[in-house]
Coordinates of C-alpha atoms in Angstrom, one line a residue:
X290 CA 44.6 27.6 -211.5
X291 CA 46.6 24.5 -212.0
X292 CA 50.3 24.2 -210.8
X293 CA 51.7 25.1 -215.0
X294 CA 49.6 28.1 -215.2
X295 CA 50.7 29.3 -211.9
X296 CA 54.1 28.6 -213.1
X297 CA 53.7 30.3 -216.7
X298 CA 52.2 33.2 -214.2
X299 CA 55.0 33.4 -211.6
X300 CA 57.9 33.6 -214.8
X301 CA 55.7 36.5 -216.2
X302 CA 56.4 38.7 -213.0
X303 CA 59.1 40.7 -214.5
X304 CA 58.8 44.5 -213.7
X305 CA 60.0 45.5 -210.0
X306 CA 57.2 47.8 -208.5
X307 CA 56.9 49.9 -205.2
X308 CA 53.2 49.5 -203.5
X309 CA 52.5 53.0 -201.8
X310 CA 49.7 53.6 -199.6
X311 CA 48.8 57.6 -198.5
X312 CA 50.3 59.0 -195.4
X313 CA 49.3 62.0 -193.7
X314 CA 52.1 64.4 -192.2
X315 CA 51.8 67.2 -190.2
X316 CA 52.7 70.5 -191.7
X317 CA 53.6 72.5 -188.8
X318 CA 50.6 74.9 -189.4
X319 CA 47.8 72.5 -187.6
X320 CA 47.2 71.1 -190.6
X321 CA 48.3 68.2 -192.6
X322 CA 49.5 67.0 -196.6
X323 CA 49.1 63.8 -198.3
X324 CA 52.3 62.4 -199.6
X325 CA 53.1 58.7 -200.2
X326 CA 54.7 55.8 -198.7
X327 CA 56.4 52.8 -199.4
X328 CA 54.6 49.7 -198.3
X329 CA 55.9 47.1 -200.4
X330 CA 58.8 46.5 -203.1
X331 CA 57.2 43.6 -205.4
X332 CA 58.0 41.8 -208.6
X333 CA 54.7 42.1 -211.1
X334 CA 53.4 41.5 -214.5
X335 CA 51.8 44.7 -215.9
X336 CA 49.1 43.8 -218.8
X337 CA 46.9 47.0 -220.6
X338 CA 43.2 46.2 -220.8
X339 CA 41.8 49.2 -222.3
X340 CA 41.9 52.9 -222.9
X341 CA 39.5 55.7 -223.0
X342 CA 39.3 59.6 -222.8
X343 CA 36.9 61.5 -220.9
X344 CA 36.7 65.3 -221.7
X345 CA 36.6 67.7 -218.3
X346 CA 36.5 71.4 -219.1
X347 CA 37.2 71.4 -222.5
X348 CA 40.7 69.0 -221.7
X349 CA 40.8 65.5 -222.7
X350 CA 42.4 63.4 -219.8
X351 CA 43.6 60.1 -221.4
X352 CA 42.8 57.0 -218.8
X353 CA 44.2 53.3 -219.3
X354 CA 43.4 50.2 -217.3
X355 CA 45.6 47.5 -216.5
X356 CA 45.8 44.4 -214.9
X357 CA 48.8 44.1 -212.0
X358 CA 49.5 40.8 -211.3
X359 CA 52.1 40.2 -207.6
X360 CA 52.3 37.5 -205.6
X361 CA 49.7 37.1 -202.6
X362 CA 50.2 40.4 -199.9
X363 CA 48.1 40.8 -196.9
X364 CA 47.4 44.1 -196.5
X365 CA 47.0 45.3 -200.2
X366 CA 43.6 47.9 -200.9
X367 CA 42.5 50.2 -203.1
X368 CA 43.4 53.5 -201.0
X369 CA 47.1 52.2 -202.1
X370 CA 48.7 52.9 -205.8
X371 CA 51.5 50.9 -207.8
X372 CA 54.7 53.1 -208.8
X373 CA 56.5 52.3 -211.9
X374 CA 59.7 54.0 -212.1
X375 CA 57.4 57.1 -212.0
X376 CA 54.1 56.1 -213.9
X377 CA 51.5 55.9 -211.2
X378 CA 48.4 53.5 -211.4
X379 CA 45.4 53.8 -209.0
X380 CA 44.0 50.4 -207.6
X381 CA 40.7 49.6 -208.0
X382 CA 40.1 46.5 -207.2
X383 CA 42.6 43.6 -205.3
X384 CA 41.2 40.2 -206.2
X385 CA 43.0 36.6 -204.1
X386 CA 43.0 34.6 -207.5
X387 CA 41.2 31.3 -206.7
X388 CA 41.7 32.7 -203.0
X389 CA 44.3 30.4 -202.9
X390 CA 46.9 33.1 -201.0
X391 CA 49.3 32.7 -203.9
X392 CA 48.6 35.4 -206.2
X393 CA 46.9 39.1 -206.2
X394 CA 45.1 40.5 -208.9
X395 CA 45.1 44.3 -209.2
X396 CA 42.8 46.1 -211.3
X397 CA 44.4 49.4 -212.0
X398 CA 43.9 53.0 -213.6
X399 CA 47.0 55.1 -215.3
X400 CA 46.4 58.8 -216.1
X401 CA 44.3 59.9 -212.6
X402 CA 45.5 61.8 -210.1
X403 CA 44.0 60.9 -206.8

């Protein structure tokens, strides 16, 4: 990626997203409950890549991918999720574009709970 597309890239960053990743906290009974953290408060350009709907006891679930562009993170995986004023999206993958440490690549899931 050449200086101008990292530029065009960089000025596309325009939605302000919380990274979460899963914590585990006690619940007083010896047992524990997942709830969610944040890790990280990052600027991002969200992009849709494609749609589908898969049928599960007679309920359609609706399911849309996306690609989440942020700045380079260390630390970023795919137990962690992006937060969008509400809307949740699943990571799938986290690519190092050109693994130049400048920017991440998340591939992404809306419409799953995990």
């Amino acid at each position: 990626m050449n200086k101008r597309q990292k530029e065009i890239l960089a000025a596309r960053l325009n939605k302000r997203v919380d990274i979460e990743k899963s914590v585990q906290i006690a619940d007083g009974g010896g047992g524990f409950t997942e709830s969610w953290q944040i890790f990280a408060t990052v600027w991002a350009s969200i992009e849709p890549l494609r749609g589908r709907e898969d049928y599960d006891n007679s309920r359609i679930h609706g399911r849309t991918n996306y690609r989440i562009v942020i700045r380079y993170m260390p630390g970023i995986e795919t137990k962690m999720r992006v937060n969008l004023k509400g809307r949740v999206f699943n990571i799938n993958a986290v690519m190092n574009i050109d693994e130049a440490n400048e920017m991440l690549e998340l591939l992404a899931e809306e419409g799953v709970s995990t």
